[in-house]
PDB file of N, CA and C in Angstrom:
ATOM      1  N   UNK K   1     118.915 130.808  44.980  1.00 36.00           N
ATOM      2  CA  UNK K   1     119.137 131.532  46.209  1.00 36.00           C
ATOM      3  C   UNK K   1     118.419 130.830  47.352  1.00 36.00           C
ATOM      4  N   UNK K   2     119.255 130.738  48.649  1.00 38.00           N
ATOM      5  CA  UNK K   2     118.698 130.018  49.517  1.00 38.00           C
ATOM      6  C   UNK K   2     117.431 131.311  49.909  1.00 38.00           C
ATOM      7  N   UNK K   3     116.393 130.209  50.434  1.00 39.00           N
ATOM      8  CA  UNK K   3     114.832 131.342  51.321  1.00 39.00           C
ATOM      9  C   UNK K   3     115.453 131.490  52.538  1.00 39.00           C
ATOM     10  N   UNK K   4     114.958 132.367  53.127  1.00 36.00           N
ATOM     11  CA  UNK K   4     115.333 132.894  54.772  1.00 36.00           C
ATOM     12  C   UNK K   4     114.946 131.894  55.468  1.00 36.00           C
ATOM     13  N   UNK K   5     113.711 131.199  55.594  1.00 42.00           N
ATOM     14  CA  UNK K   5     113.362 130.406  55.712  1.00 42.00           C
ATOM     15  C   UNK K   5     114.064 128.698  56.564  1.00 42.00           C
ATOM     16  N   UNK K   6     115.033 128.090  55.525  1.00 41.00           N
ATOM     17  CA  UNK K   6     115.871 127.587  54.870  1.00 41.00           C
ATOM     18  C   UNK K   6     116.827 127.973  55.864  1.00 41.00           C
ATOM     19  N   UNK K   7     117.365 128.952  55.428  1.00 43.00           N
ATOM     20  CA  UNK K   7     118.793 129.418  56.196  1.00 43.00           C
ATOM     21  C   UNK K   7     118.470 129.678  57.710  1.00 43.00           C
ATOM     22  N   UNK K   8     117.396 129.933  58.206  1.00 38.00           N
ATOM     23  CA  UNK K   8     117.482 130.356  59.422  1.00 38.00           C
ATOM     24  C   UNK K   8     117.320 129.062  60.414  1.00 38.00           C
ATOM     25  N   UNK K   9     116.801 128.076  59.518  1.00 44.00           N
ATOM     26  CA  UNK K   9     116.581 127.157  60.323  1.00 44.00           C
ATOM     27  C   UNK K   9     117.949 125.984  60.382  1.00 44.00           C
ATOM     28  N   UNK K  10     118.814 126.350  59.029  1.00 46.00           N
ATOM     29  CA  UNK K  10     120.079 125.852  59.467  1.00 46.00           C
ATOM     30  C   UNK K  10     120.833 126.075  60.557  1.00 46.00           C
ATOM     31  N   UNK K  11     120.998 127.407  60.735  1.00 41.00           N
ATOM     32  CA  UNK K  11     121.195 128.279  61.775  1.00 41.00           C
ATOM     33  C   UNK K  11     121.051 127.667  62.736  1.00 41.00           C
ATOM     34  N   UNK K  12     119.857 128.209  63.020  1.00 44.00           N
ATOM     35  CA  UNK K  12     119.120 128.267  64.517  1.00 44.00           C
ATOM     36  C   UNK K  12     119.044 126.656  65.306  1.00 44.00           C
ATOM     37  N   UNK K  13     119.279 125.361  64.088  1.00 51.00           N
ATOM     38  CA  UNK K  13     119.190 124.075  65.232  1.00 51.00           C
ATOM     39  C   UNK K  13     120.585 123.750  65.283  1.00 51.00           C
ATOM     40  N   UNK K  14     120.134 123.565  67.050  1.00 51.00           N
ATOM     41  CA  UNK K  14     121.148 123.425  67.983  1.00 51.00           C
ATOM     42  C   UNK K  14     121.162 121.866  68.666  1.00 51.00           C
ATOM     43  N   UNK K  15     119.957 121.699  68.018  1.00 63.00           N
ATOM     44  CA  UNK K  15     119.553 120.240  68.084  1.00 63.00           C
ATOM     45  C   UNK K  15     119.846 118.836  67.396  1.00 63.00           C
ATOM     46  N   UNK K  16     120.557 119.523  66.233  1.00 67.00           N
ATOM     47  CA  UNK K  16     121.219 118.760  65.249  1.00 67.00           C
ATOM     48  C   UNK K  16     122.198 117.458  65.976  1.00 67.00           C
ATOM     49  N   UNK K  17     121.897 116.082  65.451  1.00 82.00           N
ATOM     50  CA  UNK K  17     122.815 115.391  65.655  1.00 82.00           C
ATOM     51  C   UNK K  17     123.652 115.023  64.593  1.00 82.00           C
ATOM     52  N   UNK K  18     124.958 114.101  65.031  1.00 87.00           N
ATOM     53  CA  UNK K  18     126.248 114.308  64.207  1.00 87.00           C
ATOM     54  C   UNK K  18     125.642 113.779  62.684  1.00 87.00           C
ATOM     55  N   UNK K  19     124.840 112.654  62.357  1.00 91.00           N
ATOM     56  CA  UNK K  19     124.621 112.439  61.552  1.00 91.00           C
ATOM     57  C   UNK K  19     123.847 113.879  60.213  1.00 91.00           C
ATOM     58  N   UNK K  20     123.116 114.408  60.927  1.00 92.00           N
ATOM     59  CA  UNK K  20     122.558 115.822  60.574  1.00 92.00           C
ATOM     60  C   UNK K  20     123.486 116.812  60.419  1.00 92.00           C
ATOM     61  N   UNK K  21     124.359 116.791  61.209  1.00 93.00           N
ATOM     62  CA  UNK K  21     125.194 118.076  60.672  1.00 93.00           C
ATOM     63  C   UNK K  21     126.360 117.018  59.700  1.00 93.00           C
ATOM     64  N   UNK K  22     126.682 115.857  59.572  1.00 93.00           N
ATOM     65  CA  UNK K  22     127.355 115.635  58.848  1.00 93.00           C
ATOM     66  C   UNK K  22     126.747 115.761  57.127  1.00 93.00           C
ATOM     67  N   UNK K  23     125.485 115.040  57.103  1.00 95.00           N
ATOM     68  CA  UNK K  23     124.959 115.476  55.972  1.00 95.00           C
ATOM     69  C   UNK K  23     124.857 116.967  55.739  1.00 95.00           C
ATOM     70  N   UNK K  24     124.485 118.064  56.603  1.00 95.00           N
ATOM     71  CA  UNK K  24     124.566 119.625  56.115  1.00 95.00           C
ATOM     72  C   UNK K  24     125.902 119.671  55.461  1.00 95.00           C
ATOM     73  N   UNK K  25     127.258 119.254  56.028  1.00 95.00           N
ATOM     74  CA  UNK K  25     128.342 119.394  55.646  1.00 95.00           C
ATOM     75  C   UNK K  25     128.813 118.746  54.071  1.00 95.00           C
ATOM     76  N   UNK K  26     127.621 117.945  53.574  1.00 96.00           N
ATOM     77  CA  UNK K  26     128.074 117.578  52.573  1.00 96.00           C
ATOM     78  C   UNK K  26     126.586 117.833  51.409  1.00 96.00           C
ATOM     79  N   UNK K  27     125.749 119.356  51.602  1.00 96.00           N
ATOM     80  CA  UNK K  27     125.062 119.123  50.801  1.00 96.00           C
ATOM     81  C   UNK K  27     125.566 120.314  49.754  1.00 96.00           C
ATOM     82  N   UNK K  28     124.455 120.012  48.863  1.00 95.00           N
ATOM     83  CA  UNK K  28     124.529 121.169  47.651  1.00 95.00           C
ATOM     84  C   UNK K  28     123.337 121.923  47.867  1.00 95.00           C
ATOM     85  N   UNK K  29     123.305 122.953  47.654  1.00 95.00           N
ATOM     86  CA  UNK K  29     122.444 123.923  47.744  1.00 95.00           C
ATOM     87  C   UNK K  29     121.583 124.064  45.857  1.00 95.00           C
ATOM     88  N   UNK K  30     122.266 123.705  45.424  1.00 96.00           N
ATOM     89  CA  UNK K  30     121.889 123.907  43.507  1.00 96.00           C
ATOM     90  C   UNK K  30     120.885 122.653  43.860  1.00 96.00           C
ATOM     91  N   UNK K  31     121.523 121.241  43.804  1.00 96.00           N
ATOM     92  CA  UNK K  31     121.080 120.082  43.917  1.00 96.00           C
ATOM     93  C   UNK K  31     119.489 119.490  44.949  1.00 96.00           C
ATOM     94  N   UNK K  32     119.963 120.609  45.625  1.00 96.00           N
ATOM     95  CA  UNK K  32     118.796 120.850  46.765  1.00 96.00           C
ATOM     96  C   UNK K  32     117.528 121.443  45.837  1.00 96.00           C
ATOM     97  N   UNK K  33     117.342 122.219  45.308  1.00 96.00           N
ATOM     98  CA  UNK K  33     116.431 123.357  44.680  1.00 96.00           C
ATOM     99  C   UNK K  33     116.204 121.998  43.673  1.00 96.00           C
ATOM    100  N   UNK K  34     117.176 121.677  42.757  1.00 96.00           N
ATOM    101  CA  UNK K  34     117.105 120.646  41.681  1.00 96.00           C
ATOM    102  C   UNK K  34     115.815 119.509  42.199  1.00 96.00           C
ATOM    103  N   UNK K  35     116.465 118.877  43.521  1.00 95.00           N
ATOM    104  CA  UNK K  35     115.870 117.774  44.059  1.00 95.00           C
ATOM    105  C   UNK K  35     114.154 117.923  44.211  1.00 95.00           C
ATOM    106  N   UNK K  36     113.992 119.343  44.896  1.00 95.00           N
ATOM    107  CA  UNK K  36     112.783 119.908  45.697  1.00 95.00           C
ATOM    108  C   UNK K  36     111.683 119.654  44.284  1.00 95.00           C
ATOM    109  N   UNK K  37     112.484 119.887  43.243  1.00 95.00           N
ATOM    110  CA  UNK K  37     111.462 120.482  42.001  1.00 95.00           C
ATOM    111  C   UNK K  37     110.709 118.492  41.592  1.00 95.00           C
ATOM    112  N   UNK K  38     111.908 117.626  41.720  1.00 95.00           N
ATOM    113  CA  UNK K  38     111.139 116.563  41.483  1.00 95.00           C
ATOM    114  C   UNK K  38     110.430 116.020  42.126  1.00 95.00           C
ATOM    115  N   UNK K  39     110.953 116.304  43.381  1.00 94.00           N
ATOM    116  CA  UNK K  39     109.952 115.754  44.186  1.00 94.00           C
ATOM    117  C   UNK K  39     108.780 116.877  45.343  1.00 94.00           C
ATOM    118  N   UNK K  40     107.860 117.007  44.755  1.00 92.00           N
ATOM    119  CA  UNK K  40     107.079 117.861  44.877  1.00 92.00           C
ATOM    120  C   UNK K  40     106.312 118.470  46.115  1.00 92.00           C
ATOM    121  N   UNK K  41     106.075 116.921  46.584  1.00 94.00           N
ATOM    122  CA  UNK K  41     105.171 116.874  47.973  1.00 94.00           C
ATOM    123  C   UNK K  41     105.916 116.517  49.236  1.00 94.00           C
ATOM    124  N   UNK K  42     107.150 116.779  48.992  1.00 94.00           N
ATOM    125  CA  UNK K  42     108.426 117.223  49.778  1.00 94.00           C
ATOM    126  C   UNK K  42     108.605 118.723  49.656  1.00 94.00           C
ATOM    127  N   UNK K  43     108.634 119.684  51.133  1.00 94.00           N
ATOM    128  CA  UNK K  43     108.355 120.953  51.085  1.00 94.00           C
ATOM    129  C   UNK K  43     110.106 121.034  51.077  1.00 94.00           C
ATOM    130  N   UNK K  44     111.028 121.815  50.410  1.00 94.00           N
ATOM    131  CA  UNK K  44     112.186 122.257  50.020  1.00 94.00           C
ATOM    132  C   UNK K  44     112.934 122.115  51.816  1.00 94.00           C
ATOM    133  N   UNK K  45     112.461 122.755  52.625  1.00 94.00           N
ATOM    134  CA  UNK K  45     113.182 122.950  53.664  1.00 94.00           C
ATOM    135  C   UNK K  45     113.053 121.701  54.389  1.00 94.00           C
ATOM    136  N   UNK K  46     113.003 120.404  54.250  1.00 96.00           N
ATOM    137  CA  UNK K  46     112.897 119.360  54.523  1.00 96.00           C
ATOM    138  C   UNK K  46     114.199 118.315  53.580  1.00 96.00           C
ATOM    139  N   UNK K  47     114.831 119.054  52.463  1.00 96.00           N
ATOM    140  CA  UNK K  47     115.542 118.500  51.495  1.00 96.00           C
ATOM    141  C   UNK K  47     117.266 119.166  52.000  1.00 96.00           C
ATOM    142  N   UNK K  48     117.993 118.266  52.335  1.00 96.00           N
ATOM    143  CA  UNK K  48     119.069 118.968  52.435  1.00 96.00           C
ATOM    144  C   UNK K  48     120.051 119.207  51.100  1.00 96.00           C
ATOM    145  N   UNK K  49     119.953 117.972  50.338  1.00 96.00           N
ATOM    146  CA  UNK K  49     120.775 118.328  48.927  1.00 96.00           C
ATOM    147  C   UNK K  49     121.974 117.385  48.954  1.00 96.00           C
ATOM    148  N   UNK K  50     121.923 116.716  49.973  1.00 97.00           N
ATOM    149  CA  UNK K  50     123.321 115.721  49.083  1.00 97.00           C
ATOM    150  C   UNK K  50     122.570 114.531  47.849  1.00 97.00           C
ATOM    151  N   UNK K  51     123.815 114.337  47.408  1.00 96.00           N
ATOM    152  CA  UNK K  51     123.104 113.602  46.292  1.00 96.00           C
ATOM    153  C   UNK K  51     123.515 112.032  46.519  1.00 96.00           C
ATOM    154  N   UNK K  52     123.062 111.260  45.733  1.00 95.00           N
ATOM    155  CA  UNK K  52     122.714 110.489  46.255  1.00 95.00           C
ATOM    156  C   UNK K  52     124.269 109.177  46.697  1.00 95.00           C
ATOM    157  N   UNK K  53     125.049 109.591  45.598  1.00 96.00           N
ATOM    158  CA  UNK K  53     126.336 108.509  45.566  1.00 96.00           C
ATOM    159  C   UNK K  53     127.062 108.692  46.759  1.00 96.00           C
ATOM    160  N   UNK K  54     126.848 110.441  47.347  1.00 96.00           N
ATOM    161  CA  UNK K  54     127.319 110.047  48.246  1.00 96.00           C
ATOM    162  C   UNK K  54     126.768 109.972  49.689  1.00 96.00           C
ATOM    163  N   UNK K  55     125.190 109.871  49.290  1.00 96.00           N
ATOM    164  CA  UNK K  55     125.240 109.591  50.996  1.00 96.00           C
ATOM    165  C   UNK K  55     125.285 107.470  50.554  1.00 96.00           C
ATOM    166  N   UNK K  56     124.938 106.944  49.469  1.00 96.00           N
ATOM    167  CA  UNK K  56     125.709 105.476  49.626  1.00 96.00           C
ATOM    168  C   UNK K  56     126.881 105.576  50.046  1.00 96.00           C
ATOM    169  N   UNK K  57     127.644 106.109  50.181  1.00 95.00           N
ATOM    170  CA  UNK K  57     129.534 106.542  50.411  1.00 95.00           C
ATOM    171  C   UNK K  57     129.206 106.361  51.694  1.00 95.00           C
ATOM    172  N   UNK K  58     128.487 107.343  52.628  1.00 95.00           N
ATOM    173  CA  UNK K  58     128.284 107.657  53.882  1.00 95.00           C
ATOM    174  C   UNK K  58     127.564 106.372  54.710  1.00 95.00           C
ATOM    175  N   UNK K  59     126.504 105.567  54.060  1.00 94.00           N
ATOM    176  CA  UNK K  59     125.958 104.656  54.425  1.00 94.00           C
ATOM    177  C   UNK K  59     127.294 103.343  54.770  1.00 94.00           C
ATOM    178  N   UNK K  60     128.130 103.245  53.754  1.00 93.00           N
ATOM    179  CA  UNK K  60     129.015 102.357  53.946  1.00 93.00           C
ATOM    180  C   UNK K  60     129.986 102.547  55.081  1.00 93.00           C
ATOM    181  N   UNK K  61     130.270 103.787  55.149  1.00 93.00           N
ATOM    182  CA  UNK K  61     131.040 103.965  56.580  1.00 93.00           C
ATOM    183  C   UNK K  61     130.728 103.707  57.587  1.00 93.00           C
ATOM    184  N   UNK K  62     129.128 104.283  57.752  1.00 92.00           N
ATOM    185  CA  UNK K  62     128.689 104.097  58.860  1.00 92.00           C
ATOM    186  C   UNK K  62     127.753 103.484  59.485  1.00 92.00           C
ATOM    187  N   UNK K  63     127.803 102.523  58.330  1.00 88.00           N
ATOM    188  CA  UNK K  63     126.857 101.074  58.979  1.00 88.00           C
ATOM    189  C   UNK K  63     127.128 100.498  60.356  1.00 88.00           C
ATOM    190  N   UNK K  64     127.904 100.434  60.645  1.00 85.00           N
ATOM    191  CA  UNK K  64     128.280  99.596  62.041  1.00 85.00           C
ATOM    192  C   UNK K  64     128.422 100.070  63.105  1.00 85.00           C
ATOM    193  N   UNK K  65     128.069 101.298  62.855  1.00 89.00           N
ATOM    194  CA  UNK K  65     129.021 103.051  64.280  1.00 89.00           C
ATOM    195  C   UNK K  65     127.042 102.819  65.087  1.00 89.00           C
ATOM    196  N   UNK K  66     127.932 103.643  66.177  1.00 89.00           N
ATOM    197  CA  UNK K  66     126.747 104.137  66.916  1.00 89.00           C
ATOM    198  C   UNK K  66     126.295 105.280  66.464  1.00 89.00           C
ATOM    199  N   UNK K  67     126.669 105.881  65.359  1.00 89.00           N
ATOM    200  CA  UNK K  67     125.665 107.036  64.533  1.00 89.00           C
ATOM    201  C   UNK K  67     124.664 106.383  64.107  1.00 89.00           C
ATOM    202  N   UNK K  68     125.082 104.753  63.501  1.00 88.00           N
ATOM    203  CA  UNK K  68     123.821 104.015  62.376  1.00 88.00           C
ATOM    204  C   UNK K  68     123.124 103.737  63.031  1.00 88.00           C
ATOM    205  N   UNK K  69     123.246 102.659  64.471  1.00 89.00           N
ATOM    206  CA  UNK K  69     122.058 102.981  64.822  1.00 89.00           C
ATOM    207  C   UNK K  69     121.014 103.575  65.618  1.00 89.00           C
ATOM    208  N   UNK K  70     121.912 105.147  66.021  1.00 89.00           N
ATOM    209  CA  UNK K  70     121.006 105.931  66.476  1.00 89.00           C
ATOM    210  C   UNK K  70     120.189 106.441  65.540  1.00 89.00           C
ATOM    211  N   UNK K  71     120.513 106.487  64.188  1.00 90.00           N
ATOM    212  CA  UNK K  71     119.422 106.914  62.772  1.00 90.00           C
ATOM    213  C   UNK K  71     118.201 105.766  63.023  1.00 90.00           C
ATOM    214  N   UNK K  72     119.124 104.791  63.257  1.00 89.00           N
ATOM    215  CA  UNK K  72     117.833 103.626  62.596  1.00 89.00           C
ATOM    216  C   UNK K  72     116.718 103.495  63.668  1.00 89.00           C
ATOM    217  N   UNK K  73     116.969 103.661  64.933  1.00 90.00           N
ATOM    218  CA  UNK K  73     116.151 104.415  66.003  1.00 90.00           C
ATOM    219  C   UNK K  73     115.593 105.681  66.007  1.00 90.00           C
ATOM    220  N   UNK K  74     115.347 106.706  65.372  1.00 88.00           N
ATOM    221  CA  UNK K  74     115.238 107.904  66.023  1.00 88.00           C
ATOM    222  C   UNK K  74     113.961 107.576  64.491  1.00 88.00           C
ATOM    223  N   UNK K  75     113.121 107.281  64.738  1.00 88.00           N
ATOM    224  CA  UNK K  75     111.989 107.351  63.856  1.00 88.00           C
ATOM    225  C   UNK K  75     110.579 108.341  64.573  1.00 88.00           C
ATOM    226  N   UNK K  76     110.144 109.369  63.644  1.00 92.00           N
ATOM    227  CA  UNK K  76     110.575 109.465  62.094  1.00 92.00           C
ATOM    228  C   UNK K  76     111.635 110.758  61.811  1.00 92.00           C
ATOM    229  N   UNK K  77     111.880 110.571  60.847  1.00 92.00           N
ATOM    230  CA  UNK K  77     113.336 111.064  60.388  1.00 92.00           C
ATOM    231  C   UNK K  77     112.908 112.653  59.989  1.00 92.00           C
ATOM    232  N   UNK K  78     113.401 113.813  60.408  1.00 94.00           N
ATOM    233  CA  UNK K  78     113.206 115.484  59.117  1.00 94.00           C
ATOM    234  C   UNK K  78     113.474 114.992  58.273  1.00 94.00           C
ATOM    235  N   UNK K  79     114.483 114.822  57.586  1.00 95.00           N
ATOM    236  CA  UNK K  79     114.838 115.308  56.301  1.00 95.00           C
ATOM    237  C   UNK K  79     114.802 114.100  55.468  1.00 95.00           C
ATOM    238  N   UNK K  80     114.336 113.974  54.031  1.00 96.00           N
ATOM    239  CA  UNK K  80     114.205 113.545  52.944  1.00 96.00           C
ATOM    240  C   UNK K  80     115.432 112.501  53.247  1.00 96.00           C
ATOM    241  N   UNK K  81     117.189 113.263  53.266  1.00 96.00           N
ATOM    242  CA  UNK K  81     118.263 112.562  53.201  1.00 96.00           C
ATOM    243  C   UNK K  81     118.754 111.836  54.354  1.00 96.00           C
ATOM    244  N   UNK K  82     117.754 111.896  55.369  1.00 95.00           N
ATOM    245  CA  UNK K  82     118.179 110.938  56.521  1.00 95.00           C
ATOM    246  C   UNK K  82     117.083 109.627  56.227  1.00 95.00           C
ATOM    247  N   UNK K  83     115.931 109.546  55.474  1.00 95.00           N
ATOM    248  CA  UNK K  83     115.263 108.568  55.362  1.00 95.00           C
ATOM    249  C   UNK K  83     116.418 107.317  53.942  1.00 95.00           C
ATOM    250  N   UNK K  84     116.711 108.516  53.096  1.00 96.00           N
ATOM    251  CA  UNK K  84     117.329 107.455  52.048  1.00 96.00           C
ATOM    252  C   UNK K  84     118.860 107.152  52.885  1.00 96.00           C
ATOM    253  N   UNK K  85     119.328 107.696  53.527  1.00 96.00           N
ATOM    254  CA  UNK K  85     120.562 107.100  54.296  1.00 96.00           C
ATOM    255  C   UNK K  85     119.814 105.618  55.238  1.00 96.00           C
ATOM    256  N   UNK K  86     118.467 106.214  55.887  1.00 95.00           N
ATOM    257  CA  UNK K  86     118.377 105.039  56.447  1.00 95.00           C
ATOM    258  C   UNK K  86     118.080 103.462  55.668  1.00 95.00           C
ATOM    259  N   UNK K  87     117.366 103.868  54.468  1.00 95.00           N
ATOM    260  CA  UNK K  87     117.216 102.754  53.643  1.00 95.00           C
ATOM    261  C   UNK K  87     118.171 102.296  52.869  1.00 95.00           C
ATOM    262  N   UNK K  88     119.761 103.368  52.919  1.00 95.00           N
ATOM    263  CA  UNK K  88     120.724 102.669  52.052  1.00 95.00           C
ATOM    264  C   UNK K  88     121.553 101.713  53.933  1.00 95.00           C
ATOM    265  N   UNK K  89     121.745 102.023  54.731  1.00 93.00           N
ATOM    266  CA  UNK K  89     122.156 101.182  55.552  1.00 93.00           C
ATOM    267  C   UNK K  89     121.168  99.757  55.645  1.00 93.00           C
ATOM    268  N   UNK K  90     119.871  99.770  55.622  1.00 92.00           N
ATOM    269  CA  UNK K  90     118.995  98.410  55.884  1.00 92.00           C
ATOM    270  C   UNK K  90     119.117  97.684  54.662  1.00 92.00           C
ATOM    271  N   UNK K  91     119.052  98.459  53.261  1.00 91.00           N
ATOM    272  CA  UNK K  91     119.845  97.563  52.236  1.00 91.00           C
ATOM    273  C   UNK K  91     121.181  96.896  52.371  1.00 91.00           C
ATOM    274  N   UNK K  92     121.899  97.068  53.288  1.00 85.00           N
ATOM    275  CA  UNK K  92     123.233  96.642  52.694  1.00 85.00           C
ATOM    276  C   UNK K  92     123.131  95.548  53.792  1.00 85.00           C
ATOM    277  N   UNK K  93     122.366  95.474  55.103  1.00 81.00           N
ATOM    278  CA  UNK K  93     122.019  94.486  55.894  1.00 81.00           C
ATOM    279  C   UNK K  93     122.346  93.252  54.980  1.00 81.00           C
ATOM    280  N   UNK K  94     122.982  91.845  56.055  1.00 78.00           N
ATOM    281  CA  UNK K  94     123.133  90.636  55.696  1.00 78.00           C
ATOM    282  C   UNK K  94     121.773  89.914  56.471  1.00 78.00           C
ATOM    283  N   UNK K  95     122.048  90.638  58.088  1.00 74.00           N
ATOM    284  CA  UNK K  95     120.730  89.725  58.715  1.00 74.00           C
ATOM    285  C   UNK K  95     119.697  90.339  59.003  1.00 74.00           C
ATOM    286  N   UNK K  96     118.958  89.721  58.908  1.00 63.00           N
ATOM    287  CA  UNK K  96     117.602  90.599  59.487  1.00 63.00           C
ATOM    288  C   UNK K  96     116.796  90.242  60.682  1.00 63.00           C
ATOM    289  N   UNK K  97     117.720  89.787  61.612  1.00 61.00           N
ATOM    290  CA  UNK K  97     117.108  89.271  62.576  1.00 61.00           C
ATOM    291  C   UNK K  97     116.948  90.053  63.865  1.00 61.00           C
TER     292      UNK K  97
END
């Protein structure tokens, strides 16, 4: 069961950018609770719940958009799944210059 917590703060940001509400749009709520439990010193409402194949899915799309690199700018990141999106786009990098 989602905490009030949790839900209210889905809610309530209005602040969300597209990348943020695109990941809300693709999380799990089971997977979320699942995730929170392994990783510990990550507080739950910081975890949105997609898993992981597909935010690589998501990374590949949107490597090249002006979503990627407004992520790769906007440091530091809320959520757990905007840091591993950002490290699956800098992995797939050719240059690093």
């Amino acid at each position: 069961m989602l905490s009030t917590k949790y839900t209210a703060e889905k809610q309530e940001r209005t602040d969300m950018n597209g990348i943020q509400k695109t990941l809300f749009s693709l999380s799990d709520i089971q997977y979320r609770d699942f995730q929170s439990k392994l990783i510990p010193n990550i507080i739950k409402e910081r975890i949105i719940g997609v898993r992981t194949p597909v935010l690589r899915d998501l990374a590949k799309q949107i490597k090249r958009s002006a979503e990627a690199e407004e992520l790769l700018s906007a440091l530091p990141h809320f959520y757990f799944e905007e840091n591993q999106l950002h490290s699956f786009i800098i992995s797939d990098e050719r240059d690093f210059e």
